[in-house]
């Protein structure tokens, strides 16, 4: 799930997944963090979900995927677009 908050010059995007699905650590990786799995790990939050937030320039499109334990890559079903390789979101 994607949560977006538009601010003056950027959009705060929060990537949200259920705490145990998939099990183990999960990171969001994309062109905004040079596909670095250590840059944005999802952390537990009080509502039983886990999330990571990223500030992105307004008016852009960004490619991303999730990386879970065991080298398991997957897409976000709530993304604005899927190209067969990555999920995409518009800010």
mmCIF file of N, CA, C and O in Angstrom:
data_model
loop_
_atom_site.group_PDB
_atom_site.id
_atom_site.type_symbol
_atom_site.label_atom_id
_atom_site.label_comp_id
_atom_site.label_asym_id
_atom_site.label_seq_id
_atom_site.Cartn_x
_atom_site.Cartn_y
_atom_site.Cartn_z
ATOM 1 N N UNK A 1 0.851 -1.166 0.000
ATOM 2 C CA UNK A 1 0.000 0.000 0.000
ATOM 3 C C UNK A 1 0.901 1.235 0.000
ATOM 4 O O UNK A 1 1.954 1.253 0.618
ATOM 5 N N UNK A 2 0.464 2.245 -0.707
ATOM 6 C CA UNK A 2 1.206 3.504 -0.767
ATOM 7 C C UNK A 2 0.377 4.601 -0.120
ATOM 8 O O UNK A 2 -0.796 4.770 -0.436
ATOM 9 N N UNK A 3 1.012 5.348 0.771
ATOM 10 C CA UNK A 3 0.391 6.534 1.362
ATOM 11 C C UNK A 3 1.170 7.732 0.854
ATOM 12 O O UNK A 3 2.401 7.717 0.876
ATOM 13 N N UNK A 4 0.469 8.751 0.391
ATOM 14 C CA UNK A 4 1.135 9.933 -0.162
ATOM 15 C C UNK A 4 0.637 11.191 0.537
ATOM 16 O O UNK A 4 -0.557 11.352 0.770
ATOM 17 N N UNK A 5 1.577 12.061 0.813
ATOM 18 C CA UNK A 5 1.245 13.365 1.396
ATOM 19 C C UNK A 5 1.973 14.410 0.567
ATOM 20 O O UNK A 5 3.210 14.479 0.569
ATOM 21 N N UNK A 6 1.214 15.216 -0.151
ATOM 22 C CA UNK A 6 1.817 16.248 -0.995
ATOM 23 C C UNK A 6 2.160 17.468 -0.154
ATOM 24 O O UNK A 6 1.329 17.981 0.585
ATOM 25 N N UNK A 7 3.397 17.896 -0.278
ATOM 26 C CA UNK A 7 3.877 19.090 0.395
ATOM 27 C C UNK A 7 4.263 20.104 -0.676
ATOM 28 O O UNK A 7 4.071 19.849 -1.865
ATOM 29 N N UNK A 8 4.817 21.237 -0.299
ATOM 30 C CA UNK A 8 5.101 22.298 -1.270
ATOM 31 C C UNK A 8 5.961 21.838 -2.443
ATOM 32 O O UNK A 8 5.580 21.977 -3.588
ATOM 33 N N UNK A 9 7.137 21.326 -2.176
ATOM 34 C CA UNK A 9 8.061 20.996 -3.258
ATOM 35 C C UNK A 9 8.307 19.506 -3.423
ATOM 36 O O UNK A 9 9.067 19.103 -4.296
ATOM 37 N N UNK A 10 7.671 18.691 -2.584
ATOM 38 C CA UNK A 10 7.885 17.253 -2.695
ATOM 39 C C UNK A 10 6.661 16.484 -2.198
ATOM 40 O O UNK A 10 5.718 17.084 -1.699
ATOM 41 N N UNK A 11 6.727 15.201 -2.382
ATOM 42 C CA UNK A 11 5.667 14.312 -1.902
ATOM 43 C C UNK A 11 6.301 13.312 -0.954
ATOM 44 O O UNK A 11 7.319 12.695 -1.286
ATOM 45 N N UNK A 12 5.729 13.174 0.221
ATOM 46 C CA UNK A 12 6.190 12.150 1.150
ATOM 47 C C UNK A 12 5.410 10.878 0.834
ATOM 48 O O UNK A 12 4.188 10.843 0.919
ATOM 49 N N UNK A 13 6.139 9.844 0.430
ATOM 50 C CA UNK A 13 5.530 8.566 0.099
ATOM 51 C C UNK A 13 5.885 7.582 1.209
ATOM 52 O O UNK A 13 7.058 7.442 1.565
ATOM 53 N N UNK A 14 4.877 6.917 1.748
ATOM 54 C CA UNK A 14 5.092 5.891 2.760
ATOM 55 C C UNK A 14 4.689 4.551 2.156
ATOM 56 O O UNK A 14 3.563 4.391 1.678
ATOM 57 N N UNK A 15 5.633 3.639 2.141
ATOM 58 C CA UNK A 15 5.432 2.290 1.631
ATOM 59 C C UNK A 15 5.011 1.429 2.818
ATOM 60 O O UNK A 15 5.727 1.370 3.816
ATOM 61 N N UNK A 16 3.863 0.770 2.718
ATOM 62 C CA UNK A 16 3.270 0.081 3.861
ATOM 63 C C UNK A 16 2.935 -1.367 3.489
ATOM 64 O O UNK A 16 2.342 -1.624 2.437
ATOM 65 N N UNK A 17 3.314 -2.280 4.379
ATOM 66 C CA UNK A 17 2.980 -3.699 4.228
ATOM 67 C C UNK A 17 2.528 -4.254 5.571
ATOM 68 O O UNK A 17 2.935 -3.752 6.621
ATOM 69 N N UNK A 18 1.720 -5.332 5.564
ATOM 70 C CA UNK A 18 1.388 -5.995 6.828
ATOM 71 C C UNK A 18 2.657 -6.483 7.510
ATOM 72 O O UNK A 18 3.629 -6.853 6.832
ATOM 73 N N UNK A 19 2.659 -6.495 8.828
ATOM 74 C CA UNK A 19 3.883 -6.788 9.573
ATOM 75 C C UNK A 19 4.488 -8.156 9.242
ATOM 76 O O UNK A 19 5.681 -8.296 9.181
ATOM 77 N N UNK A 20 3.699 -9.182 9.021
ATOM 78 C CA UNK A 20 4.275 -10.505 8.804
ATOM 79 C C UNK A 20 4.160 -11.037 7.391
ATOM 80 O O UNK A 20 4.420 -12.202 7.142
ATOM 81 N N UNK A 21 3.772 -10.198 6.438
ATOM 82 C CA UNK A 21 3.575 -10.663 5.072
ATOM 83 C C UNK A 21 4.372 -9.821 4.104
ATOM 84 O O UNK A 21 4.027 -8.664 3.909
ATOM 85 N N UNK A 22 5.432 -10.331 3.538
ATOM 86 C CA UNK A 22 6.029 -11.628 3.794
ATOM 87 C C UNK A 22 6.820 -11.610 5.108
ATOM 88 O O UNK A 22 7.159 -10.532 5.613
ATOM 89 N N UNK A 23 7.119 -12.782 5.631
ATOM 90 C CA UNK A 23 7.872 -12.831 6.888
ATOM 91 C C UNK A 23 9.304 -12.336 6.719
ATOM 92 O O UNK A 23 9.858 -12.376 5.623
ATOM 93 N N UNK A 24 9.866 -11.866 7.831
ATOM 94 C CA UNK A 24 11.255 -11.412 7.823
ATOM 95 C C UNK A 24 11.382 -9.969 7.380
ATOM 96 O O UNK A 24 10.397 -9.287 7.107
ATOM 97 N N UNK A 25 12.622 -9.500 7.304
ATOM 98 C CA UNK A 25 12.861 -8.101 6.929
ATOM 99 C C UNK A 25 12.498 -7.836 5.471
ATOM 100 O O UNK A 25 12.648 -8.700 4.614
ATOM 101 N N UNK A 26 12.016 -6.608 5.238
ATOM 102 C CA UNK A 26 11.663 -6.155 3.891
ATOM 103 C C UNK A 26 12.175 -4.730 3.733
ATOM 104 O O UNK A 26 12.073 -3.921 4.656
ATOM 105 N N UNK A 27 12.703 -4.417 2.555
ATOM 106 C CA UNK A 27 13.134 -3.061 2.226
ATOM 107 C C UNK A 27 12.439 -2.618 0.951
ATOM 108 O O UNK A 27 12.085 -3.450 0.103
ATOM 109 N N UNK A 28 12.250 -1.319 0.812
ATOM 110 C CA UNK A 28 11.794 -0.776 -0.458
ATOM 111 C C UNK A 28 13.038 -0.247 -1.163
ATOM 112 O O UNK A 28 13.868 0.441 -0.568
ATOM 113 N N UNK A 29 13.191 -0.648 -2.405
ATOM 114 C CA UNK A 29 14.353 -0.232 -3.190
ATOM 115 C C UNK A 29 13.855 0.354 -4.502
ATOM 116 O O UNK A 29 12.843 -0.082 -5.045
ATOM 117 N N UNK A 30 14.555 1.370 -4.970
ATOM 118 C CA UNK A 30 14.122 1.999 -6.201
ATOM 119 C C UNK A 30 15.139 2.970 -6.741
ATOM 120 O O UNK A 30 16.229 3.125 -6.184
ATOM 121 N N UNK A 31 14.740 3.647 -7.813
ATOM 122 C CA UNK A 31 15.656 4.609 -8.418
ATOM 123 C C UNK A 31 15.950 5.778 -7.480
ATOM 124 O O UNK A 31 16.976 6.428 -7.597
ATOM 125 N N UNK A 32 15.070 6.024 -6.508
ATOM 126 C CA UNK A 32 15.256 7.126 -5.561
ATOM 127 C C UNK A 32 16.300 6.818 -4.492
ATOM 128 O O UNK A 32 16.746 7.716 -3.789
ATOM 129 N N UNK A 33 16.699 5.555 -4.318
ATOM 130 C CA UNK A 33 17.755 5.218 -3.354
ATOM 131 C C UNK A 33 18.845 4.361 -3.993
ATOM 132 O O UNK A 33 19.538 3.627 -3.305
ATOM 133 N N UNK A 34 18.958 4.475 -5.313
ATOM 134 C CA UNK A 34 19.993 3.765 -6.087
ATOM 135 C C UNK A 34 19.895 2.254 -5.894
ATOM 136 O O UNK A 34 20.904 1.564 -5.905
ATOM 137 N N UNK A 35 18.682 1.755 -5.672
ATOM 138 C CA UNK A 35 18.405 0.326 -5.524
ATOM 139 C C UNK A 35 19.196 -0.291 -4.379
ATOM 140 O O UNK A 35 19.629 -1.434 -4.434
ATOM 141 N N UNK A 36 19.374 0.489 -3.312
ATOM 142 C CA UNK A 36 20.140 0.051 -2.137
ATOM 143 C C UNK A 36 19.195 -0.540 -1.090
ATOM 144 O O UNK A 36 18.428 0.193 -0.468
ATOM 145 N N UNK A 37 19.252 -1.857 -0.837
ATOM 146 C CA UNK A 37 18.352 -2.492 0.133
ATOM 147 C C UNK A 37 18.539 -2.000 1.569
ATOM 148 O O UNK A 37 17.628 -2.135 2.379
ATOM 149 N N UNK A 38 19.672 -1.421 1.884
ATOM 150 C CA UNK A 38 19.918 -0.929 3.246
ATOM 151 C C UNK A 38 19.354 0.472 3.467
ATOM 152 O O UNK A 38 19.255 0.926 4.604
ATOM 153 N N UNK A 39 18.959 1.156 2.408
ATOM 154 C CA UNK A 39 18.555 2.557 2.526
ATOM 155 C C UNK A 39 17.197 2.750 3.195
ATOM 156 O O UNK A 39 17.024 3.682 3.977
ATOM 157 N N UNK A 40 16.207 1.904 2.907
ATOM 158 C CA UNK A 40 14.853 2.114 3.423
ATOM 159 C C UNK A 40 14.206 0.804 3.866
ATOM 160 O O UNK A 40 13.267 0.308 3.223
ATOM 161 N N UNK A 41 14.681 0.238 4.984
ATOM 162 C CA UNK A 41 14.003 -0.957 5.519
ATOM 163 C C UNK A 41 12.660 -0.569 6.121
ATOM 164 O O UNK A 41 12.519 0.511 6.708
ATOM 165 N N UNK A 42 11.673 -1.422 5.979
ATOM 166 C CA UNK A 42 10.370 -1.173 6.584
ATOM 167 C C UNK A 42 10.456 -1.493 8.069
ATOM 168 O O UNK A 42 11.022 -2.504 8.462
ATOM 169 N N UNK A 43 9.906 -0.602 8.885
ATOM 170 C CA UNK A 43 9.943 -0.749 10.339
ATOM 171 C C UNK A 43 8.518 -0.896 10.867
ATOM 172 O O UNK A 43 7.577 -0.318 10.305
ATOM 173 N N UNK A 44 8.342 -1.655 11.961
ATOM 174 C CA UNK A 44 7.001 -1.822 12.534
ATOM 175 C C UNK A 44 6.431 -0.485 12.991
ATOM 176 O O UNK A 44 7.148 0.400 13.442
ATOM 177 N N UNK A 45 5.109 -0.351 12.854
ATOM 178 C CA UNK A 45 4.423 0.806 13.413
ATOM 179 C C UNK A 45 3.255 0.299 14.251
ATOM 180 O O UNK A 45 2.933 -0.890 14.219
ATOM 181 N N UNK A 46 2.632 1.149 15.000
ATOM 182 C CA UNK A 46 1.659 0.761 16.011
ATOM 183 C C UNK A 46 0.382 0.111 15.523
ATOM 184 O O UNK A 46 -0.334 -0.501 16.302
ATOM 185 N N UNK A 47 0.079 0.206 14.232
ATOM 186 C CA UNK A 47 -1.182 -0.333 13.728
ATOM 187 C C UNK A 47 -1.067 -1.752 13.177
ATOM 188 O O UNK A 47 -1.956 -2.233 12.482
ATOM 189 N N UNK A 48 0.050 -2.431 13.469
ATOM 190 C CA UNK A 48 0.243 -3.792 12.975
ATOM 191 C C UNK A 48 0.812 -3.854 11.574
ATOM 192 O O UNK A 48 0.925 -4.928 10.981
ATOM 193 N N UNK A 49 1.177 -2.720 11.047
ATOM 194 C CA UNK A 49 1.790 -2.662 9.716
ATOM 195 C C UNK A 49 3.264 -2.315 9.893
ATOM 196 O O UNK A 49 3.714 -2.026 11.000
ATOM 197 N N UNK A 50 4.000 -2.353 8.818
ATOM 198 C CA UNK A 50 5.383 -1.857 8.819
ATOM 199 C C UNK A 50 5.538 -0.935 7.627
ATOM 200 O O UNK A 50 4.859 -1.089 6.612
ATOM 201 N N UNK A 51 6.426 0.047 7.764
ATOM 202 C CA UNK A 51 6.471 1.100 6.764
ATOM 203 C C UNK A 51 7.845 1.749 6.681
ATOM 204 O O UNK A 51 8.644 1.676 7.608
ATOM 205 N N UNK A 52 8.069 2.400 5.553
ATOM 206 C CA UNK A 52 9.239 3.255 5.343
ATOM 207 C C UNK A 52 8.768 4.455 4.534
ATOM 208 O O UNK A 52 7.980 4.303 3.589
ATOM 209 N N UNK A 53 9.229 5.651 4.901
ATOM 210 C CA UNK A 53 8.837 6.875 4.207
ATOM 211 C C UNK A 53 10.011 7.470 3.459
ATOM 212 O O UNK A 53 11.152 7.418 3.927
ATOM 213 N N UNK A 54 9.691 8.056 2.307
ATOM 214 C CA UNK A 54 10.699 8.668 1.449
ATOM 215 C C UNK A 54 10.128 9.978 0.924
ATOM 216 O O UNK A 54 8.973 10.022 0.486
ATOM 217 N N UNK A 55 10.909 11.049 0.963
ATOM 218 C CA UNK A 55 10.514 12.331 0.365
ATOM 219 C C UNK A 55 11.012 12.358 -1.072
ATOM 220 O O UNK A 55 12.207 12.211 -1.326
ATOM 221 N N UNK A 56 10.086 12.535 -2.009
ATOM 222 C CA UNK A 56 10.429 12.523 -3.434
ATOM 223 C C UNK A 56 10.006 13.831 -4.079
ATOM 224 O O UNK A 56 8.986 14.419 -3.682
ATOM 225 N N UNK A 57 10.747 14.292 -5.077
ATOM 226 C CA UNK A 57 10.367 15.533 -5.758
ATOM 227 C C UNK A 57 8.963 15.418 -6.359
ATOM 228 O O UNK A 57 8.597 14.371 -6.896
ATOM 229 N N UNK A 58 8.208 16.493 -6.273
ATOM 230 C CA UNK A 58 6.866 16.513 -6.855
ATOM 231 C C UNK A 58 6.956 16.475 -8.378
ATOM 232 O O UNK A 58 7.912 16.977 -8.965
ATOM 233 N N UNK A 59 5.972 15.850 -8.999
ATOM 234 C CA UNK A 59 5.892 15.843 -10.454
ATOM 235 C C UNK A 59 6.768 14.818 -11.136
ATOM 236 O O UNK A 59 6.998 14.927 -12.337
ATOM 237 N N UNK A 60 7.238 13.814 -10.410
ATOM 238 C CA UNK A 60 8.101 12.805 -11.015
ATOM 239 C C UNK A 60 7.453 11.434 -11.046
ATOM 240 O O UNK A 60 6.380 11.214 -10.500
ATOM 241 N N UNK A 61 8.114 10.516 -11.715
ATOM 242 C CA UNK A 61 7.725 9.112 -11.727
ATOM 243 C C UNK A 61 8.927 8.310 -11.269
ATOM 244 O O UNK A 61 10.051 8.572 -11.706
ATOM 245 N N UNK A 62 8.694 7.337 -10.400
ATOM 246 C CA UNK A 62 9.790 6.573 -9.813
ATOM 247 C C UNK A 62 9.510 5.079 -9.883
ATOM 248 O O UNK A 62 8.378 4.637 -9.641
ATOM 249 N N UNK A 63 10.545 4.314 -10.208
ATOM 250 C CA UNK A 63 10.470 2.853 -10.241
ATOM 251 C C UNK A 63 10.913 2.310 -8.892
ATOM 252 O O UNK A 63 11.844 2.838 -8.274
ATOM 253 N N UNK A 64 10.228 1.239 -8.443
ATOM 254 C CA UNK A 64 10.604 0.631 -7.166
ATOM 255 C C UNK A 64 10.106 -0.802 -7.114
ATOM 256 O O UNK A 64 9.258 -1.220 -7.902
ATOM 257 N N UNK A 65 10.636 -1.543 -6.147
ATOM 258 C CA UNK A 65 10.175 -2.890 -5.804
ATOM 259 C C UNK A 65 10.472 -3.098 -4.329
ATOM 260 O O UNK A 65 11.187 -2.316 -3.707
ATOM 261 N N UNK A 66 9.938 -4.186 -3.789
ATOM 262 C CA UNK A 66 10.262 -4.587 -2.429
ATOM 263 C C UNK A 66 11.226 -5.760 -2.494
ATOM 264 O O UNK A 66 11.139 -6.598 -3.392
ATOM 265 N N UNK A 67 12.129 -5.814 -1.517
ATOM 266 C CA UNK A 67 13.068 -6.929 -1.394
ATOM 267 C C UNK A 67 12.918 -7.517 -0.006
ATOM 268 O O UNK A 67 13.135 -6.835 0.997
ATOM 269 N N UNK A 68 12.523 -8.795 0.057
ATOM 270 C CA UNK A 68 12.337 -9.498 1.324
ATOM 271 C C UNK A 68 13.457 -10.519 1.520
ATOM 272 O O UNK A 68 14.272 -10.759 0.620
ATOM 273 N N UNK A 69 13.457 -11.104 2.699
ATOM 274 C CA UNK A 69 14.453 -12.121 3.034
ATOM 275 C C UNK A 69 14.456 -13.220 1.974
ATOM 276 O O UNK A 69 13.432 -13.511 1.352
ATOM 277 N N UNK A 70 15.610 -13.815 1.767
ATOM 278 C CA UNK A 70 15.746 -14.890 0.794
ATOM 279 C C UNK A 70 15.794 -14.399 -0.639
ATOM 280 O O UNK A 70 15.513 -15.153 -1.563
ATOM 281 N N UNK A 71 16.144 -13.127 -0.831
ATOM 282 C CA UNK A 71 16.245 -12.528 -2.161
ATOM 283 C C UNK A 71 14.909 -12.592 -2.914
ATOM 284 O O UNK A 71 14.854 -12.823 -4.111
ATOM 285 N N UNK A 72 13.808 -12.388 -2.169
ATOM 286 C CA UNK A 72 12.458 -12.413 -2.733
ATOM 287 C C UNK A 72 12.048 -10.996 -3.118
ATOM 288 O O UNK A 72 11.829 -10.147 -2.258
ATOM 289 N N UNK A 73 11.971 -10.724 -4.416
ATOM 290 C CA UNK A 73 11.563 -9.425 -4.947
ATOM 291 C C UNK A 73 10.080 -9.465 -5.281
ATOM 292 O O UNK A 73 9.594 -10.453 -5.839
ATOM 293 N N UNK A 74 9.350 -8.390 -4.979
ATOM 294 C CA UNK A 74 7.947 -8.347 -5.351
ATOM 295 C C UNK A 74 7.487 -6.908 -5.551
ATOM 296 O O UNK A 74 8.130 -5.961 -5.112
ATOM 297 N N UNK A 75 6.359 -6.785 -6.257
ATOM 298 C CA UNK A 75 5.802 -5.486 -6.612
ATOM 299 C C UNK A 75 4.721 -5.061 -5.632
ATOM 300 O O UNK A 75 4.222 -5.868 -4.850
ATOM 301 N N UNK A 76 4.342 -3.804 -5.715
ATOM 302 C CA UNK A 76 3.249 -3.259 -4.916
ATOM 303 C C UNK A 76 1.996 -3.237 -5.789
ATOM 304 O O UNK A 76 1.979 -2.594 -6.844
ATOM 305 N N UNK A 77 0.954 -3.939 -5.367
ATOM 306 C CA UNK A 77 -0.272 -3.998 -6.150
ATOM 307 C C UNK A 77 -0.965 -2.637 -6.243
ATOM 308 O O UNK A 77 -1.774 -2.428 -7.140
ATOM 309 N N UNK A 78 -0.638 -1.703 -5.332
ATOM 310 C CA UNK A 78 -1.237 -0.374 -5.347
ATOM 311 C C UNK A 78 -0.430 0.650 -6.139
ATOM 312 O O UNK A 78 -0.771 1.834 -6.138
ATOM 313 N N UNK A 79 0.599 0.204 -6.826
ATOM 314 C CA UNK A 79 1.419 1.130 -7.616
ATOM 315 C C UNK A 79 0.583 1.730 -8.749
ATOM 316 O O UNK A 79 -0.434 1.163 -9.170
ATOM 317 N N UNK A 80 1.029 2.866 -9.256
ATOM 318 C CA UNK A 80 0.326 3.532 -10.347
ATOM 319 C C UNK A 80 0.466 2.787 -11.663
ATOM 320 O O UNK A 80 -0.383 2.898 -12.547
ATOM 321 N N UNK A 81 1.547 2.021 -11.802
ATOM 322 C CA UNK A 81 1.834 1.338 -13.063
ATOM 323 C C UNK A 81 2.808 0.200 -12.788
ATOM 324 O O UNK A 81 3.631 0.289 -11.874
ATOM 325 N N UNK A 82 2.712 -0.854 -13.574
ATOM 326 C CA UNK A 82 3.678 -1.956 -13.547
ATOM 327 C C UNK A 82 4.142 -2.179 -14.978
ATOM 328 O O UNK A 82 3.316 -2.221 -15.893
ATOM 329 N N UNK A 83 5.443 -2.312 -15.159
ATOM 330 C CA UNK A 83 5.961 -2.489 -16.518
ATOM 331 C C UNK A 83 6.449 -3.913 -16.789
ATOM 332 O O UNK A 83 7.124 -4.167 -17.772
ATOM 333 N N UNK A 84 6.120 -4.841 -15.908
ATOM 334 C CA UNK A 84 6.578 -6.213 -16.075
ATOM 335 C C UNK A 84 7.868 -6.484 -15.334
ATOM 336 O O UNK A 84 8.240 -7.632 -15.103
ATOM 337 N N UNK A 85 8.566 -5.421 -14.955
ATOM 338 C CA UNK A 85 9.807 -5.554 -14.184
ATOM 339 C C UNK A 85 9.688 -4.836 -12.849
ATOM 340 O O UNK A 85 10.067 -5.368 -11.832
ATOM 341 N N UNK A 86 9.168 -3.617 -12.860
ATOM 342 C CA UNK A 86 9.097 -2.788 -11.657
ATOM 343 C C UNK A 86 7.704 -2.212 -11.458
ATOM 344 O O UNK A 86 6.907 -2.126 -12.386
ATOM 345 N N UNK A 87 7.460 -1.777 -10.227
ATOM 346 C CA UNK A 87 6.298 -0.952 -9.915
ATOM 347 C C UNK A 87 6.710 0.504 -10.146
ATOM 348 O O UNK A 87 7.886 0.844 -10.042
ATOM 349 N N UNK A 88 5.738 1.351 -10.444
ATOM 350 C CA UNK A 88 6.012 2.779 -10.659
ATOM 351 C C UNK A 88 4.999 3.600 -9.878
ATOM 352 O O UNK A 88 3.842 3.205 -9.744
ATOM 353 N N UNK A 89 5.459 4.750 -9.387
ATOM 354 C CA UNK A 89 4.558 5.678 -8.710
ATOM 355 C C UNK A 89 4.826 7.082 -9.227
ATOM 356 O O UNK A 89 5.926 7.420 -9.625
ATOM 357 N N UNK A 90 3.759 7.872 -9.230
ATOM 358 C CA UNK A 90 3.837 9.273 -9.644
ATOM 359 C C UNK A 90 3.712 10.147 -8.405
ATOM 360 O O UNK A 90 2.897 9.874 -7.537
ATOM 361 N N UNK A 91 4.525 11.188 -8.362
ATOM 362 C CA UNK A 91 4.472 12.101 -7.213
ATOM 363 C C UNK A 91 3.879 13.441 -7.612
ATOM 364 O O UNK A 91 3.760 13.750 -8.766
#
